[in-house]
XYZ file of N, CA, C and O in Angstrom:
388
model
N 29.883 24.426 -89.989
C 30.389 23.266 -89.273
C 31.862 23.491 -88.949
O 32.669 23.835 -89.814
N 32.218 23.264 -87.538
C 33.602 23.302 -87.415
C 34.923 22.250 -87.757
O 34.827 21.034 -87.597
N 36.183 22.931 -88.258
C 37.143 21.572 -88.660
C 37.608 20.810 -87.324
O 38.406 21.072 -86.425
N 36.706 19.703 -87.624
C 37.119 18.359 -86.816
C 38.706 18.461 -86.064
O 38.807 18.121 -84.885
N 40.037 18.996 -86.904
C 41.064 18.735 -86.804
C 41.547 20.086 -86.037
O 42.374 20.011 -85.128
N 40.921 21.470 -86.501
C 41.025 22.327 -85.702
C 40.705 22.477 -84.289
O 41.259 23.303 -83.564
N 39.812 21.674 -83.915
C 39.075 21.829 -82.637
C 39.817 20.589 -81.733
O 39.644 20.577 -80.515
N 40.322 19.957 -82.131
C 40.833 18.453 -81.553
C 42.871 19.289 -81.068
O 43.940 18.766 -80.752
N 42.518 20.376 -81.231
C 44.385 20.863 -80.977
C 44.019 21.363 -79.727
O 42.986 21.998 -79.515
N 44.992 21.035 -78.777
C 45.399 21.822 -77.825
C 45.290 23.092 -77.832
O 45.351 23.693 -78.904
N 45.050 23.960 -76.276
C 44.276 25.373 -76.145
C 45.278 25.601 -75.068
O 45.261 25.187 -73.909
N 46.243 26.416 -75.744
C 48.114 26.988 -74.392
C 46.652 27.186 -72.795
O 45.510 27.638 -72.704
N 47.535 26.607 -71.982
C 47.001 27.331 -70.669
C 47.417 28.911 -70.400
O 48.364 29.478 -70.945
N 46.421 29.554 -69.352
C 46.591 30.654 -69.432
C 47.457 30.939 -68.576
O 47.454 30.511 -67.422
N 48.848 32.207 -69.396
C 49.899 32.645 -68.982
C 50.748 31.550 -69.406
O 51.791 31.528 -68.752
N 50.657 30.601 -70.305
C 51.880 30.075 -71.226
C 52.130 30.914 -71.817
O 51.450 31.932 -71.947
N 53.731 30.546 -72.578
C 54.214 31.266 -73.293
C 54.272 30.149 -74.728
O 54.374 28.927 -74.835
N 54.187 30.934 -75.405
C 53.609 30.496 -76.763
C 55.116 30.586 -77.841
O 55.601 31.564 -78.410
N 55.493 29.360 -77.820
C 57.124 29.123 -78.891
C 56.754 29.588 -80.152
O 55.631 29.501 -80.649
N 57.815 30.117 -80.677
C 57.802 30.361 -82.151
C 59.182 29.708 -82.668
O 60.203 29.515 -82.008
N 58.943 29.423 -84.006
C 59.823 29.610 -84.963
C 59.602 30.464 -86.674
O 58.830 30.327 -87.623
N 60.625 31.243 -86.381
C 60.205 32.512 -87.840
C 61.486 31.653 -88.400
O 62.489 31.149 -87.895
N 60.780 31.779 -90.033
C 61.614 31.172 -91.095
C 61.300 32.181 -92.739
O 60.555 32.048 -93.710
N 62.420 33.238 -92.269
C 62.531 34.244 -92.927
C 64.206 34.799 -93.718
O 65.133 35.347 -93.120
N 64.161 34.523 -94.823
C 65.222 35.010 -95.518
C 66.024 36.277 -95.438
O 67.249 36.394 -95.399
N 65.130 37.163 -95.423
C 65.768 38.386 -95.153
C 66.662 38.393 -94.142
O 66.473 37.251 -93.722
N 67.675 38.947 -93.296
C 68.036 38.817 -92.432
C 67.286 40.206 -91.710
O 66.523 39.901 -90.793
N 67.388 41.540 -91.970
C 66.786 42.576 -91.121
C 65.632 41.987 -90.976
O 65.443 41.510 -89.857
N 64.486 41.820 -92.031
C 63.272 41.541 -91.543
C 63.023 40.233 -90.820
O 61.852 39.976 -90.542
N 64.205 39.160 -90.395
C 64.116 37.935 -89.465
C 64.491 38.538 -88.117
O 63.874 38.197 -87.109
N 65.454 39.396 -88.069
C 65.661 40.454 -86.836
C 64.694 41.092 -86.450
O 64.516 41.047 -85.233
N 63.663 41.952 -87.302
C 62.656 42.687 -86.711
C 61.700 42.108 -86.502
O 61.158 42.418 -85.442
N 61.141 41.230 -87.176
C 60.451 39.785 -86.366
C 60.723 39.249 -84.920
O 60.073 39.522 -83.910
N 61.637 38.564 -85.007
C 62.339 38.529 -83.769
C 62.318 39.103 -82.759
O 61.689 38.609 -81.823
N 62.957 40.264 -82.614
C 62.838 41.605 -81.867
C 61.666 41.698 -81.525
O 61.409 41.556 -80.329
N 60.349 42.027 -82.698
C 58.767 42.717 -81.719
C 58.367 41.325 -81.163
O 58.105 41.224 -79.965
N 58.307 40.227 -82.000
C 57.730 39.250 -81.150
C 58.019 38.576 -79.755
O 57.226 38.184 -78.899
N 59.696 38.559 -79.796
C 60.059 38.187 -78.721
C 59.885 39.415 -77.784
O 60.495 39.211 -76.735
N 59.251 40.641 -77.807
C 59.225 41.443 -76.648
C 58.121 41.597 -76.120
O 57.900 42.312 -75.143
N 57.103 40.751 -76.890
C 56.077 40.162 -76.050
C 56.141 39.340 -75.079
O 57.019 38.514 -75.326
N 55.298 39.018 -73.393
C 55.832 38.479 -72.332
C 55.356 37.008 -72.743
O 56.109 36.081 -72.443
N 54.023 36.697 -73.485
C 53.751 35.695 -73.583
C 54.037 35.043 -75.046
O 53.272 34.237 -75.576
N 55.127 35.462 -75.562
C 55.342 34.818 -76.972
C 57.291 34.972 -76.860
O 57.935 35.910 -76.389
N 57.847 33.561 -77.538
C 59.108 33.211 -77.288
C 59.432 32.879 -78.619
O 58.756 32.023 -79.189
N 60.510 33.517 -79.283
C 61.635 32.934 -80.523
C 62.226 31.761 -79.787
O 62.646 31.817 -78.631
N 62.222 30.403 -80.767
C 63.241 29.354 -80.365
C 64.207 29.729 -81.199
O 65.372 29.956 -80.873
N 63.773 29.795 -82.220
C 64.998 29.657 -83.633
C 64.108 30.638 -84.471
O 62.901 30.806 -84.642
N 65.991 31.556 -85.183
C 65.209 32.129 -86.331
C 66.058 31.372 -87.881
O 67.288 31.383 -87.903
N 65.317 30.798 -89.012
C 65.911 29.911 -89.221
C 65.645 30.467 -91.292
O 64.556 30.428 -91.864
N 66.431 30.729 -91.675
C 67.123 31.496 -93.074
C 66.720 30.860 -94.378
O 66.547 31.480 -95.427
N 66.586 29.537 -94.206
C 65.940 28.535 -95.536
C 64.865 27.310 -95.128
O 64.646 26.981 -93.962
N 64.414 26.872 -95.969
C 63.097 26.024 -95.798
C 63.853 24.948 -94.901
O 63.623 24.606 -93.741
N 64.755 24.551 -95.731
C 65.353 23.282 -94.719
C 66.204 23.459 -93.363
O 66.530 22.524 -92.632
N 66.426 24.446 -93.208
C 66.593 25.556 -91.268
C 65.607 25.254 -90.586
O 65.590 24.916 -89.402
N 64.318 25.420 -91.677
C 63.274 25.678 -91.035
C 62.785 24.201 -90.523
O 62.419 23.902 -89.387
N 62.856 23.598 -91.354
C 62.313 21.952 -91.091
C 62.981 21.480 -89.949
O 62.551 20.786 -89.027
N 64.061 21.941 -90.139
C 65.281 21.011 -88.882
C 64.422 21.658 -87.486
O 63.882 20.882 -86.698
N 64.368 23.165 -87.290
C 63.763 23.636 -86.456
C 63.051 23.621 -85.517
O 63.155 23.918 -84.327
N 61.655 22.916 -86.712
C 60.523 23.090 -86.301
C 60.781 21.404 -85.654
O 60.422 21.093 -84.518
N 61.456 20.449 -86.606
C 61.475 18.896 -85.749
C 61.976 19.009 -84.228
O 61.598 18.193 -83.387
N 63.069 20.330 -83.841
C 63.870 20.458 -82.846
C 62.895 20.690 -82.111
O 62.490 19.729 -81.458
N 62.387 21.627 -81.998
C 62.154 22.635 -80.811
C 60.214 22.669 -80.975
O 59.523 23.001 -80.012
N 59.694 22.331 -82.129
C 57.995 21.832 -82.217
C 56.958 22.842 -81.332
O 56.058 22.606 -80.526
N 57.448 23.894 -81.804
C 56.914 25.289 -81.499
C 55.363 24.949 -81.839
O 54.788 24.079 -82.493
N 54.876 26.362 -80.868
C 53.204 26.101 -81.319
C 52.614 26.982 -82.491
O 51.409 27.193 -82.632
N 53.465 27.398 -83.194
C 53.486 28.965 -84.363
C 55.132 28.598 -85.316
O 56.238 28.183 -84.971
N 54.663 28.919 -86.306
C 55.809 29.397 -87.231
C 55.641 30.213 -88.023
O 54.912 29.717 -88.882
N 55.924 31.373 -88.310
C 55.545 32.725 -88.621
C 57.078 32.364 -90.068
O 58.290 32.157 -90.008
N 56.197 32.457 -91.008
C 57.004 32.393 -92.385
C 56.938 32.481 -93.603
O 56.003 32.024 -94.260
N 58.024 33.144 -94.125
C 57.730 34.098 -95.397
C 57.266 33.149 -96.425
O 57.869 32.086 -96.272
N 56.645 33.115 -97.163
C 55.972 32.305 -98.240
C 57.136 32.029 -99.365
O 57.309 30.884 -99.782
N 57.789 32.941 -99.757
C 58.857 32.572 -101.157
C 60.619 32.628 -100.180
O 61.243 33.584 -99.720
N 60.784 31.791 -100.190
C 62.307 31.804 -99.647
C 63.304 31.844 -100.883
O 63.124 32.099 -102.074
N 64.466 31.482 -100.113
C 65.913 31.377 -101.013
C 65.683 30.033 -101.859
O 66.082 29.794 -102.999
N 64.872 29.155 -100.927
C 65.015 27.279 -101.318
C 64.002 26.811 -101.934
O 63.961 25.635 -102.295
N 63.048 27.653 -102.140
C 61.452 27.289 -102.561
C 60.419 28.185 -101.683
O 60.502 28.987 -100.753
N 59.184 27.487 -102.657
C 57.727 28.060 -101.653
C 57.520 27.538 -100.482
O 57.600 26.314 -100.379
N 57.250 28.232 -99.491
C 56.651 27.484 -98.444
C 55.719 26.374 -98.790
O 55.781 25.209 -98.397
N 54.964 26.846 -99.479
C 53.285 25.687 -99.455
C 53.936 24.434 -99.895
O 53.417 23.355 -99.610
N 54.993 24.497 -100.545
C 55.243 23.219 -101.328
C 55.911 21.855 -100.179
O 56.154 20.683 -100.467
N 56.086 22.687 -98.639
C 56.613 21.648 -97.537
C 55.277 21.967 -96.347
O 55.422 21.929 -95.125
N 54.366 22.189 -96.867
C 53.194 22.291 -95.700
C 52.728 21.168 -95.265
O 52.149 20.990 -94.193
N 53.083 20.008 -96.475
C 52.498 18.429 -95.715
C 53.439 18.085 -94.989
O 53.041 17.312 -94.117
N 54.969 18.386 -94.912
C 56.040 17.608 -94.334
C 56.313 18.643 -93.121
O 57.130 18.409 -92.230
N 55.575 19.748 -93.193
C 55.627 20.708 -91.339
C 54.632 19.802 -90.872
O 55.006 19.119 -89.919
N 53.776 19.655 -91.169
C 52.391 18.978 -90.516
C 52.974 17.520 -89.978
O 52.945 17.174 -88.797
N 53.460 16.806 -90.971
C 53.947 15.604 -90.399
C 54.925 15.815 -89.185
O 54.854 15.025 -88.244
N 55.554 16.528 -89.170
C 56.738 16.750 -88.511
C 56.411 17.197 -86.970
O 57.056 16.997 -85.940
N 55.033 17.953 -87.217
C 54.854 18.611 -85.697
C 53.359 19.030 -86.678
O 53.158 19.992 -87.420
N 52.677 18.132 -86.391
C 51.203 18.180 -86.465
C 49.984 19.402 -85.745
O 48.895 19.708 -86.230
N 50.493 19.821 -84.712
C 49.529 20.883 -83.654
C 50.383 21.893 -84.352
O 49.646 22.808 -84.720
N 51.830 22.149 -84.743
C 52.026 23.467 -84.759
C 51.045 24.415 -85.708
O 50.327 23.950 -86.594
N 51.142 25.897 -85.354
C 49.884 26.329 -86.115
C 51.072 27.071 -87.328
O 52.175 27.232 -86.805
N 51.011 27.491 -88.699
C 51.325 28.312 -89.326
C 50.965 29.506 -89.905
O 49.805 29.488 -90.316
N 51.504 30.444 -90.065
C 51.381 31.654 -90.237
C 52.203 32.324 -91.142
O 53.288 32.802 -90.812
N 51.787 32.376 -92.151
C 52.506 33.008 -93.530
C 52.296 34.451 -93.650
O 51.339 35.060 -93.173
N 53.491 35.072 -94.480
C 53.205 36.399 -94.097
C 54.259 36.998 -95.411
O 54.409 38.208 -95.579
């Protein structure tokens, strides 16, 4: 059976470009993120953003359709703000890594 909530999200039209926000501590590996993804034609860095709460401000700003982010930061776990990304920007999709 499919998730009700998955299927009810928006589907990018074709040849959108698809926003990101990466929320990655490292600084080289937020650069090399950055770098390959944004040199894709159909995928865009808004913000690359250093701590959980960068990241929150971020994602309220700019409500990307992806956030590509490291699971253990400087400020905490990711999982532990997965209800307050969702609230914040509900369609965005996440991607831990």
């Amino acid at each position: 059976m499919a998730n009700a909530s998955l299927d009810a999200e928006p589907t990018p039209a074709k040849g959108a470009v698809c926003r990101l926000v990466v929320i990655e501590d490292h600084a080289m590996v937020a650069a090399a993120l950055s770098a390959l993804l944004g040199a894709e034609r159909d995928l865009s860095v808004a913000e690359i953003a250093g701590t959980i709460a960068e990241g929150l401000r971020a994602v309220a700003c700019h409500r990307p359709d992806v956030v590509v982010t490291d699971l253990v930061l400087g400020d905490g776990v990711i999982t532990d703000h997965l209800v307050e990304l969702r609230r914040i920007s509900p369609v965005t999709r996440i991607l831990m890594i």
